[in-house]
């Protein structure tokens, strides 16, 4: 078997480590903070963390769609990425055109690669379609403000969430049981003994009247 020259082996090893460090540059799901896990699972913090904000309606009618934006400000502010999720599986997240996001596993993450900051800020726009039933749902978002060194160290990570009240919906109202037939049945059954007693009392009085000679 032919052995690779030492310099070729070195290039191969460097290439493997480089591809590993960039493996998640297109973004992954499951790191929005919804389950308590954020980008720090893969990126080593060390830089000043950014500030992050979810902006959009805090109330939606059932079935309605609202427009939202996830904003990352500060940190190293060279390149950045995001992962966005929603608590209710019946709600739908959709990336805005040109937002640099795509939907994966019902979440939103950056694609095709980390996006450059502009003016110390990075914005990800998307929409949320509320479920058909009322209640409260939560948007989760985590952002990475990276230094662009092709690695996963000295980055800044932050996460946030936004609660949204969904009003109206198709939830059935509780109904009282229909007892009208039962009530009628009880009234009929209850009246029969009283009628029988009245007839029996009339017969007794008639007998006493005849016995006493009264007409």
XYZ file of N, CA, C and O in Angstrom:
860
model
N 0.853 -1.181 0.000
C 0.000 0.000 0.000
C 0.893 1.237 0.000
O 1.859 1.326 0.744
N 0.549 2.190 -0.867
C 1.328 3.418 -0.963
C 0.982 4.373 0.163
O -0.183 4.611 0.422
N 1.972 4.905 0.867
C 1.726 5.839 1.951
C 1.755 7.266 1.419
O 2.511 7.595 0.499
N 0.919 8.091 1.994
C 0.898 9.494 1.609
C 2.108 10.212 2.183
O 2.542 9.912 3.296
N 2.653 11.154 1.452
C 3.742 11.961 2.009
C 3.273 12.711 3.251
O 2.085 12.952 3.433
N 4.234 13.058 4.086
C 3.900 13.739 5.339
C 3.137 15.023 5.088
O 2.163 15.332 5.782
N 3.555 15.810 4.093
C 2.884 17.079 3.849
C 1.447 16.874 3.381
O 0.547 17.637 3.696
N 1.209 15.773 2.606
C -0.145 15.474 2.154
C -1.020 15.069 3.326
O -2.200 15.435 3.415
N -0.471 14.293 4.271
C -1.208 13.904 5.458
C -1.584 15.140 6.277
O -2.687 15.251 6.821
N -0.656 16.074 6.358
C -0.942 17.289 7.120
C -2.096 18.071 6.523
O -2.965 18.555 7.233
N -2.116 18.188 5.191
C -3.209 18.888 4.515
C -4.535 18.190 4.778
O -5.566 18.822 5.019
N -4.528 16.846 4.745
C -5.742 16.074 4.968
C -6.283 16.307 6.378
O -7.477 16.535 6.572
N -5.387 16.275 7.369
C -5.817 16.473 8.758
C -6.379 17.871 8.948
O -7.429 18.056 9.562
N -5.708 18.871 8.416
C -6.202 20.246 8.529
C -7.559 20.386 7.862
O -8.466 21.044 8.364
N -7.697 19.731 6.712
C -8.975 19.788 6.008
C -10.097 19.185 6.816
O -11.212 19.699 6.852
N -9.827 18.067 7.501
C -10.851 17.428 8.317
C -11.274 18.332 9.463
O -12.454 18.479 9.753
N -10.298 18.941 10.128
C -10.642 19.812 11.249
C -11.374 21.057 10.762
O -12.299 21.534 11.415
N -10.975 21.573 9.605
C -11.635 22.765 9.083
C -13.078 22.471 8.738
O -13.984 23.230 9.042
N -13.326 21.309 8.082
C -14.694 20.966 7.711
C -15.534 20.709 8.939
O -16.721 21.001 8.971
N -14.894 20.181 10.004
C -15.632 19.950 11.235
C -16.069 21.257 11.870
O -17.184 21.396 12.344
N -15.165 22.243 11.861
C -15.496 23.514 12.498
C -16.564 24.261 11.727
O -17.282 25.085 12.289
N -16.677 23.989 10.432
C -17.673 24.664 9.613
C -18.902 23.803 9.373
O -19.779 24.170 8.599
N -18.992 22.649 10.035
C -20.079 21.708 9.751
C -21.442 22.301 9.994
O -22.404 21.946 9.324
N -21.539 23.236 10.966
C -22.832 23.786 11.301
C -23.016 25.205 10.787
O -23.852 25.932 11.273
N -22.202 25.620 9.816
C -22.304 26.989 9.318
C -23.649 27.246 8.640
O -24.072 28.387 8.528
N -24.313 26.183 8.170
C -25.618 26.367 7.544
C -26.748 26.381 8.561
O -27.897 26.559 8.202
N -26.449 26.191 9.824
C -27.479 26.245 10.850
C -28.083 24.884 11.114
O -28.209 24.047 10.219
N -28.447 24.658 12.366
C -29.083 23.407 12.767
C -30.279 23.737 13.642
O -30.422 24.855 14.141
N -31.153 22.760 13.839
C -32.326 22.951 14.675
C -32.106 22.319 16.042
O -31.172 21.561 16.253
N -33.011 22.646 16.957
C -32.929 22.088 18.299
C -32.110 22.924 19.265
O -31.843 22.491 20.385
N -31.707 24.145 18.868
C -30.864 24.985 19.710
C -31.489 26.362 19.965
O -30.798 27.320 20.260
N -32.812 26.447 19.869
C -33.506 27.726 20.029
C -33.697 28.118 21.484
O -34.081 29.251 21.775
N -33.478 27.181 22.406
C -33.786 27.412 23.809
C -35.100 26.807 24.224
O -35.458 26.807 25.404
N -35.843 26.269 23.273
C -37.141 25.658 23.567
C -37.007 24.508 24.554
O -37.854 24.323 25.442
N -35.944 23.727 24.426
C -35.707 22.600 25.332
C -34.612 22.917 26.343
O -34.110 22.015 27.014
N -34.230 24.186 26.411
C -33.175 24.587 27.334
C -31.797 24.579 26.722
O -30.818 24.950 27.381
N -31.670 24.161 25.444
C -30.374 24.085 24.761
C -30.279 25.220 23.747
O -31.220 25.465 22.986
N -29.141 25.922 23.722
C -28.922 26.985 22.741
C -27.620 26.724 21.978
O -27.022 25.658 22.090
N -27.164 27.737 21.241
C -25.968 27.600 20.396
C -24.711 27.284 21.195
O -23.697 26.868 20.618
N -24.727 27.511 22.519
C -23.540 27.236 23.335
C -23.210 25.750 23.360
O -22.110 25.373 23.785
N -24.124 24.903 22.922
C -23.842 23.468 22.857
C -22.738 23.180 21.851
O -22.038 22.165 21.957
N -22.573 24.049 20.843
C -21.551 23.835 19.814
C -20.500 24.947 19.796
O -19.356 24.711 19.430
N -20.913 26.162 20.143
C -19.993 27.301 20.056
C -19.442 27.643 21.427
O -20.189 27.759 22.397
N -18.151 27.817 21.491
C -17.511 28.209 22.741
C -17.635 29.701 22.949
O -17.182 30.493 22.117
N -18.294 30.075 24.037
C -18.449 31.506 24.303
C -17.131 32.064 24.818
O -16.212 31.332 25.140
N -17.051 33.341 24.907
C -15.827 33.992 25.341
C -15.857 35.449 24.970
O -15.218 36.285 25.605
N -16.640 35.746 23.923
C -16.801 37.137 23.520
C -17.974 37.749 24.271
O -18.773 37.052 24.897
N -18.085 39.046 24.176
C -19.231 39.735 24.780
C -20.516 39.249 24.104
O -20.611 39.225 22.873
N -21.513 38.819 24.876
C -22.739 38.322 24.255
C -23.519 39.454 23.604
O -23.466 40.607 24.063
N -24.239 39.164 22.542
C -25.059 40.184 21.897
C -26.351 40.400 22.682
O -26.666 39.651 23.615
N -27.091 41.408 22.295
C -28.467 41.550 22.766
C -29.373 41.003 21.670
O -29.088 41.183 20.473
N -30.439 40.313 22.057
C -31.342 39.715 21.082
C -32.777 40.143 21.388
O -33.132 40.383 22.550
N -33.585 40.222 20.350
C -34.959 40.707 20.507
C -35.877 40.010 19.512
O -35.540 39.870 18.329
N -37.033 39.572 19.987
C -38.112 39.086 19.125
C -39.174 40.174 19.077
O -39.717 40.575 20.121
N -39.472 40.659 17.891
C -40.419 41.757 17.745
C -41.578 41.333 16.855
O -41.375 40.737 15.790
N -42.808 41.635 17.304
C -43.996 41.281 16.539
C -45.217 41.288 17.435
O -45.122 41.577 18.635
N -46.391 40.972 16.889
C -47.628 40.999 17.674
C -47.578 40.020 18.849
O -47.104 38.896 18.708
N -48.091 40.474 19.986
C -48.188 39.596 21.157
C -49.586 39.002 21.298
O -49.861 38.302 22.266
N -50.458 39.293 20.336
C -51.800 38.722 20.320
C -52.210 38.475 18.871
O -52.032 39.341 18.008
N -52.749 37.285 18.599
C -53.219 36.924 17.260
C -54.562 36.210 17.380
O -54.780 35.455 18.339
N -55.440 36.456 16.423
C -56.673 35.676 16.354
C -56.325 34.271 15.875
O -55.355 34.070 15.140
N -57.102 33.289 16.317
C -56.854 31.909 15.895
C -56.870 31.815 14.369
O -57.757 32.356 13.716
N -55.846 31.173 13.801
C -55.744 31.015 12.354
C -55.125 32.201 11.638
O -54.846 32.117 10.434
N -54.886 33.314 12.344
C -54.310 34.505 11.709
C -52.791 34.381 11.613
O -52.167 33.570 12.290
N -52.194 35.230 10.763
C -50.743 35.218 10.565
C -50.151 36.558 10.974
O -50.669 37.615 10.606
N -49.070 36.514 11.745
C -48.373 37.730 12.168
C -46.958 37.756 11.630
O -46.350 36.716 11.377
N -46.418 38.964 11.448
C -45.060 39.146 10.940
C -44.118 39.443 12.112
O -44.411 40.296 12.961
N -42.974 38.758 12.125
C -42.038 38.876 13.245
C -40.617 39.065 12.726
O -40.315 38.764 11.569
N -39.747 39.553 13.607
C -38.338 39.697 13.267
C -37.506 39.362 14.500
O -37.849 39.751 15.621
N -36.445 38.620 14.280
C -35.469 38.302 15.327
C -34.225 39.133 15.052
O -33.643 39.040 13.971
N -33.827 39.950 16.029
C -32.727 40.897 15.831
C -31.581 40.556 16.774
O -31.786 40.354 17.975
N -30.371 40.488 16.210
C -29.148 40.275 16.996
C -28.306 41.538 16.880
O -28.026 42.008 15.778
N -27.919 42.082 18.028
C -27.108 43.302 18.029
C -25.870 43.106 18.908
O -25.971 42.556 20.006
N -24.724 43.572 18.431
C -23.514 43.548 19.236
C -22.802 42.210 19.230
O -23.030 41.363 18.377
N -21.910 42.012 20.207
C -21.044 40.848 20.189
C -19.936 41.062 19.178
O -19.681 42.186 18.743
N -19.259 39.993 18.747
C -18.240 40.144 17.705
C -18.790 40.764 16.427
O -18.083 41.483 15.716
N -20.050 40.438 16.106
C -20.800 41.101 15.019
C -20.128 41.036 13.649
O -20.173 41.995 12.880
N -19.485 39.899 13.351
C -18.943 39.691 12.007
C -19.913 38.833 11.195
O -20.391 39.239 10.138
N -20.200 37.635 11.680
C -21.175 36.739 11.074
C -22.149 36.283 12.152
O -21.827 36.296 13.350
N -23.328 35.863 11.728
C -24.304 35.424 12.723
C -25.261 34.388 12.175
O -25.416 34.221 10.964
N -25.886 33.684 13.106
C -26.885 32.686 12.747
C -27.969 32.640 13.802
O -27.850 33.277 14.855
N -29.024 31.888 13.522
C -30.163 31.843 14.433
C -30.866 30.504 14.357
O -30.762 29.780 13.359
N -31.584 30.196 15.419
C -32.525 29.069 15.426
C -33.784 29.555 16.128
O -33.717 30.106 17.231
N -34.935 29.378 15.477
C -36.212 29.898 15.970
C -37.217 28.761 16.011
O -37.330 27.983 15.052
N -37.955 28.646 17.114
C -38.939 27.569 17.266
C -40.174 28.119 17.969
O -40.154 29.204 18.553
N -41.265 27.344 17.919
C -42.517 27.739 18.569
C -43.019 26.566 19.407
O -42.823 25.397 19.049
N -43.650 26.875 20.531
C -44.050 25.838 21.485
C -45.198 24.972 20.985
O -45.260 23.789 21.283
N -46.129 25.557 20.231
C -47.308 24.823 19.765
C -47.025 24.216 18.394
O -46.740 24.934 17.435
N -47.129 22.896 18.294
C -46.811 22.222 17.028
C -47.848 22.508 15.939
O -47.597 22.231 14.769
N -49.003 23.066 16.309
C -50.013 23.408 15.301
C -49.760 24.784 14.703
O -50.383 25.152 13.702
N -48.875 25.569 15.308
C -48.489 26.859 14.728
C -47.427 26.625 13.656
O -46.663 25.661 13.720
N -47.380 27.519 12.663
C -46.457 27.338 11.537
C -45.544 28.544 11.375
O -46.014 29.684 11.313
N -44.244 28.288 11.320
C -43.250 29.325 11.068
C -42.860 29.299 9.588
O -42.589 28.237 9.038
N -42.799 30.486 8.971
C -42.440 30.584 7.549
C -41.416 31.693 7.361
O -41.653 32.828 7.798
N -40.262 31.403 6.741
C -39.263 32.454 6.530
C -39.739 33.481 5.509
O -40.410 33.140 4.531
N -39.396 34.747 5.733
C -39.698 35.784 4.752
C -38.747 35.653 3.568
O -37.630 35.135 3.704
N -39.185 36.120 2.421
C -38.339 36.071 1.230
C -37.070 36.890 1.453
O -37.131 38.031 1.928
N -35.927 36.288 1.162
C -34.663 36.982 1.313
C -34.194 37.137 2.747
O -33.262 37.892 3.014
N -34.836 36.406 3.667
C -34.487 36.542 5.088
C -33.221 35.789 5.464
O -32.654 36.016 6.531
N -32.769 34.862 4.617
C -31.622 34.037 4.964
C -31.984 32.894 5.892
O -31.103 32.272 6.487
N -33.294 32.607 6.020
C -33.773 31.504 6.845
C -34.413 30.430 5.983
O -34.887 30.699 4.870
N -34.455 29.201 6.506
C -35.253 28.150 5.897
C -35.901 27.341 7.010
O -35.418 27.319 8.144
N -37.026 26.697 6.657
C -37.716 25.883 7.653
C -37.170 24.467 7.623
O -37.081 23.837 6.584
N -36.802 23.990 8.824
C -36.280 22.638 8.970
C -36.838 22.057 10.251
O -36.706 22.661 11.308
N -37.463 20.878 10.172
C -38.003 20.219 11.363
C -38.932 21.150 12.139
O -38.878 21.217 13.371
N -39.764 21.912 11.421
C -40.745 22.859 11.975
C -40.087 24.074 12.628
O -40.771 24.923 13.188
N -38.750 24.200 12.560
C -38.043 25.362 13.082
C -37.451 26.169 11.931
O -37.481 25.737 10.777
N -36.898 27.335 12.250
C -36.228 28.180 11.254
C -34.762 28.328 11.626
O -34.433 28.580 12.792
N -33.892 28.194 10.636
C -32.459 28.373 10.866
C -31.824 28.987 9.623
O -32.415 28.955 8.536
N -30.620 29.555 9.763
C -30.010 30.276 8.648
C -29.530 29.334 7.544
O -29.154 28.204 7.807
N -29.572 29.830 6.313
C -29.132 29.081 5.145
C -28.758 30.088 4.056
O -29.373 31.163 3.989
N -27.780 29.820 3.186
C -26.957 28.611 3.133
C -25.778 28.639 4.084
O -25.091 27.651 4.269
N -25.505 29.812 4.700
C -24.374 29.900 5.628
C -24.635 31.050 6.585
O -25.650 31.757 6.479
N -23.717 31.220 7.525
C -23.848 32.346 8.455
C -23.906 33.655 7.685
O -23.255 33.820 6.657
N -24.707 34.591 8.185
C -24.922 35.855 7.476
C -24.067 36.973 8.061
O -23.820 37.013 9.260
N -23.631 37.900 7.218
C -22.827 39.019 7.721
C -23.682 40.064 8.432
O -24.839 40.299 8.058
N -23.121 40.673 9.465
C -23.794 41.775 10.152
C -23.742 43.030 9.284
O -22.853 43.202 8.450
N -24.697 43.917 9.518
C -24.710 45.212 8.845
C -24.993 46.282 9.899
O -26.057 46.272 10.532
N -24.043 47.181 10.089
C -24.227 48.217 11.096
C -24.394 47.653 12.493
O -25.257 48.110 13.252
N -23.611 46.618 12.827
C -23.630 46.002 14.160
C -24.958 45.298 14.462
O -25.290 45.053 15.622
N -25.704 44.955 13.399
C -27.022 44.352 13.598
C -27.292 43.288 12.537
O -26.848 43.401 11.397
N -28.038 42.264 12.930
C -28.438 41.209 12.006
C -29.906 40.913 12.251
O -30.325 40.685 13.393
N -30.713 40.921 11.167
C -32.159 40.747 11.294
C -32.613 39.508 10.530
O -32.205 39.282 9.389
N -33.507 38.729 11.147
C -34.120 37.562 10.509
C -35.642 37.744 10.556
O -36.240 37.722 11.638
N -36.256 37.909 9.389
C -37.702 38.150 9.330
C -38.442 36.854 8.976
O -37.974 36.055 8.160
N -39.620 36.689 9.586
C -40.418 35.482 9.359
C -41.861 35.748 9.761
O -42.181 36.808 10.324
N -42.742 34.813 9.459
C -44.144 34.929 9.863
C -44.540 33.729 10.706
O -43.914 32.662 10.638
N -45.568 33.923 11.508
C -46.113 32.851 12.337
C -47.612 32.768 12.098
O -48.330 33.766 12.237
N -48.093 31.592 11.698
C -49.522 31.349 11.535
C -50.036 30.682 12.804
O -49.566 29.601 13.179
N -50.976 31.340 13.487
C -51.493 30.829 14.753
C -52.324 29.573 14.531
O -52.909 29.379 13.457
N -52.406 28.702 15.525
C -53.246 27.510 15.411
C -54.722 27.885 15.399
O -55.082 29.042 15.645
N -55.583 26.916 15.133
C -57.026 27.179 15.040
C -57.700 27.236 16.402
O -58.868 27.603 16.495
N -56.997 26.884 17.452
C -57.568 26.927 18.797
C -56.894 28.024 19.616
O -55.747 28.399 19.353
N -57.618 28.540 20.598
C -57.098 29.616 21.419
C -56.123 29.117 22.477
O -55.991 27.923 22.721
N -55.445 30.070 23.121
C -54.488 29.719 24.170
C -53.249 30.594 24.063
O -53.237 31.609 23.362
N -52.199 30.208 24.764
C -50.941 30.952 24.744
C -49.832 30.084 24.158
O -49.706 28.914 24.532
N -49.085 30.634 23.221
C -47.922 29.928 22.681
C -46.683 30.792 22.881
O -46.778 31.979 23.156
N -45.534 30.172 22.747
C -44.267 30.868 22.991
C -43.321 30.701 21.809
O -43.138 29.586 21.314
N -42.749 31.828 21.380
C -41.683 31.819 20.374
C -40.339 31.776 21.099
O -40.131 32.508 22.072
N -39.445 30.913 20.629
C -38.096 30.821 21.185
C -37.090 31.160 20.091
O -37.261 30.743 18.940
N -36.040 31.886 20.436
C -35.009 32.213 19.447
C -33.652 32.342 20.133
O -33.543 32.939 21.212
N -32.635 31.762 19.498
C -31.254 31.893 19.963
C -30.413 32.428 18.815
O -30.608 32.045 17.658
N -29.491 33.334 19.132
C -28.652 33.938 18.109
C -27.183 33.833 18.434
O -26.782 33.864 19.603
N -26.380 33.702 17.392
C -24.924 33.612 17.527
C -24.295 34.810 16.821
O -24.499 35.008 15.617
N -23.551 35.603 17.575
C -22.769 36.686 16.991
C -21.321 36.210 16.965
O -20.653 36.155 17.999
N -20.858 35.812 15.772
C -19.563 35.131 15.651
C -18.473 36.071 15.141
O -18.746 37.091 14.505
N -17.238 35.652 15.391
C -16.091 36.475 14.989
C -15.579 36.145 13.590
O -14.648 36.774 13.099
N -16.134 35.124 12.962
C -15.765 34.808 11.584
C -14.404 34.186 11.414
O -13.809 34.289 10.333
N -13.892 33.491 12.454
C -12.554 32.895 12.347
C -12.593 31.455 11.840
O -11.617 30.718 11.963
N -13.734 31.048 11.267
C -13.912 29.690 10.726
C -13.847 28.618 11.808
O -13.669 27.448 11.510
N -13.987 29.007 13.036
C -14.021 28.059 14.145
C -15.276 28.255 14.963
O -16.224 28.914 14.541
N -15.259 27.680 16.165
C -16.435 27.818 17.018
C -16.041 28.313 18.411
O -16.643 27.940 19.412
N -15.031 29.172 18.461
C -14.578 29.726 19.735
C -14.686 31.245 19.716
O -14.707 31.871 18.648
N -14.748 31.802 20.926
C -14.789 33.250 21.107
C -15.977 33.889 20.392
O -15.863 34.960 19.796
N -17.125 33.202 20.440
C -18.344 33.754 19.860
C -19.258 34.258 20.973
O -19.049 33.967 22.152
N -20.268 35.014 20.607
C -21.238 35.536 21.570
C -22.610 34.933 21.320
O -23.108 34.976 20.191
N -23.227 34.370 22.359
C -24.511 33.681 22.232
C -25.530 34.322 23.159
O -25.213 34.678 24.297
N -26.771 34.451 22.693
C -27.860 34.930 23.547
C -29.171 34.355 23.033
O -29.293 33.990 21.855
N -30.154 34.265 23.912
C -31.460 33.728 23.527
C -32.564 34.541 24.178
O -32.344 35.254 25.162
N -33.761 34.421 23.644
C -34.912 35.134 24.175
C -36.184 34.371 23.816
O -36.131 33.366 23.087
N -37.327 34.844 24.318
C -38.606 34.234 23.969
C -39.700 35.293 24.009
O -39.531 36.361 24.608
N -40.815 34.994 23.353
C -41.935 35.927 23.277
C -43.228 35.138 23.404
O -43.462 34.193 22.642
N -44.076 35.524 24.369
C -45.362 34.858 24.547
C -46.423 35.551 23.699
O -46.481 36.780 23.640
N -47.266 34.742 23.049
C -48.303 35.253 22.149
C -49.639 34.661 22.562
O -49.784 33.432 22.668
N -50.615 35.524 22.795
C -51.966 35.083 23.152
C -52.769 34.862 21.880
O -52.902 35.768 21.053
N -53.311 33.663 21.710
C -54.157 33.335 20.557
C -55.611 33.385 21.022
O -56.007 32.643 21.934
N -56.382 34.277 20.435
C -57.765 34.484 20.861
C -58.739 33.799 19.916
O -58.441 33.576 18.746
N -59.943 33.504 20.448
C -60.968 32.861 19.627
C -60.621 31.407 19.389
O -59.984 30.753 20.207
N -61.039 30.904 18.256
C -60.701 29.516 17.913
C -61.899 28.608 17.951
O -63.020 29.007 18.256
N -61.630 27.352 17.652
C -62.692 26.358 17.488
C -62.890 25.483 18.707
O -63.505 24.437 18.617
N -62.348 25.870 19.859
C -62.525 25.057 21.057
C -64.006 24.996 21.414
O -64.651 26.036 21.554
N -64.591 23.796 21.547
C -66.024 23.690 21.839
C -66.358 24.213 23.222
O -65.609 24.020 24.171
N -67.485 24.937 23.306
C -67.947 25.422 24.596
C -68.590 24.284 25.372
O -69.271 23.438 24.800
N -68.395 24.243 26.702
C -69.039 23.186 27.486
C -70.554 23.325 27.450
O -71.087 24.433 27.492
N -71.278 22.255 27.342
C -72.741 22.264 27.257
C -73.342 21.569 28.456
O -72.774 20.620 28.996
N -74.535 22.068 28.871
C -75.251 21.442 29.965
C -75.993 20.216 29.439
O -76.530 20.235 28.331
N -76.042 19.116 30.198
C -76.784 17.935 29.741
C -78.275 18.233 29.629
O -78.837 18.980 30.427
N -78.929 17.664 28.611
C -80.357 17.861 28.379
C -81.139 16.899 29.268
O -81.147 15.696 29.047
N -81.789 17.456 30.308
C -82.536 16.608 31.262
C -84.038 16.826 31.151
O -84.793 16.472 32.048
N -84.485 17.427 30.020
C -85.915 17.727 29.909
C -86.763 16.475 29.913
O -87.803 16.415 30.550
N -86.356 15.415 29.210
C -87.132 14.183 29.195
C -87.174 13.549 30.572
O -88.201 13.018 31.006
N -86.010 13.630 31.272
C -85.968 13.060 32.611
C -86.904 13.820 33.535
O -87.586 13.239 34.365
N -86.936 15.178 33.366
C -87.820 15.967 34.224
C -89.276 15.617 33.980
O -90.064 15.501 34.919
N -89.609 15.450 32.679
C -91.001 15.087 32.383
C -91.333 13.724 32.963
O -92.414 13.493 33.479
N -90.379 12.813 32.889
C -90.612 11.474 33.420
C -90.823 11.510 34.918
O -91.709 10.849 35.460
N -90.009 12.324 35.586
C -90.151 12.429 37.038
C -91.491 13.020 37.400
O -92.139 12.586 38.350
N -91.957 14.040 36.641
C -93.238 14.673 36.940
C -94.372 13.687 36.757
O -95.306 13.622 37.552
N -94.334 12.869 35.703
C -95.391 11.904 35.443
C -95.404 10.842 36.519
O -96.457 10.472 37.046
N -94.228 10.327 36.852
C -94.159 9.286 37.858
C -94.584 9.818 39.217
O -95.237 9.129 39.996
N -94.248 11.070 39.490
C -94.593 11.644 40.773
C -96.076 11.921 40.893
O -96.638 11.886 41.985
N -96.793 12.194 39.775
C -98.213 12.511 39.820
C -99.093 11.291 39.990
O -100.202 11.380 40.499
N -98.624 10.120 39.558
C -99.466 8.911 39.607
C -99.822 8.507 41.023
O -100.985 8.258 41.329
N -98.871 8.421 41.973
C -99.240 8.056 43.349
C -100.238 9.033 43.963
O -101.150 8.633 44.682
N -100.097 10.327 43.693
C -101.026 11.301 44.252
C -102.439 11.087 43.753
O -103.419 11.194 44.509
N -102.596 10.767 42.442
C -103.922 10.510 41.878
C -104.562 9.281 42.488
O -105.762 9.267 42.829
N -103.755 8.236 42.688
C -104.288 7.001 43.288
C -104.762 7.245 44.713
O -105.801 6.722 45.148
N -104.007 8.016 45.476
C -104.398 8.338 46.858
C -105.703 9.117 46.896
O -106.579 8.874 47.749
N -105.857 10.059 45.947
C -107.088 10.842 45.904
C -108.292 9.957 45.610
O -109.374 10.087 46.230
N -108.153 9.020 44.674
C -109.249 8.112 44.336
C -109.594 7.221 45.522
O -110.784 6.968 45.835
N -108.578 6.701 46.210
C -108.806 5.820 47.358
C -109.531 6.545 48.481
O -110.445 6.027 49.112
N -109.125 7.823 48.700
C -109.798 8.618 49.744
C -111.244 8.867 49.383
O -112.155 8.846 50.248
N -111.555 9.082 48.104
C -112.934 9.303 47.663
C -113.797 8.081 47.897
O -114.962 8.180 48.317
N -113.244 6.905 47.648
C -113.996 5.656 47.861
C -114.325 5.477 49.341
O -115.451 5.104 49.728
N -113.371 5.731 50.224
C -113.592 5.602 51.666
C -114.692 6.549 52.144
O -115.570 6.175 52.951
N -114.657 7.796 51.661
C -115.683 8.762 52.068
C -117.065 8.336 51.595
O -118.066 8.499 52.316
N -117.104 7.811 50.394
C -118.407 7.360 49.874
C -118.968 6.234 50.728
O -120.165 6.192 51.035
N -118.135 5.300 51.126
C -118.600 4.183 51.956
C -119.101 4.669 53.314
O -120.109 4.207 53.840
N -118.335 5.627 53.912
C -118.771 6.155 55.198
C -120.106 6.898 55.090
O -120.946 6.840 56.007
N -120.313 7.578 53.987
C -121.559 8.318 53.797
C -122.750 7.360 53.714
O -123.803 7.593 54.296
N -122.552 6.264 52.983
C -123.655 5.301 52.858
C -123.929 4.639 54.197
O -125.068 4.380 54.566
N -122.865 4.378 54.961
C -123.047 3.716 56.244
C -123.787 4.626 57.225
O -124.550 4.176 58.086
N -123.617 5.908 57.125
C -124.254 6.845 58.040
C -125.621 7.275 57.565
O -126.294 8.073 58.218
N -125.993 6.842 56.350
C -127.315 7.185 55.811
C -127.334 8.502 55.123
O -128.381 9.008 54.757
N -126.179 9.115 54.939
C -126.158 10.364 54.216
C -126.087 10.116 52.725
O -125.596 9.096 52.311
N -126.662 11.061 51.938
C -126.598 10.902 50.510
C -125.630 11.873 49.905
O -125.287 12.860 50.549
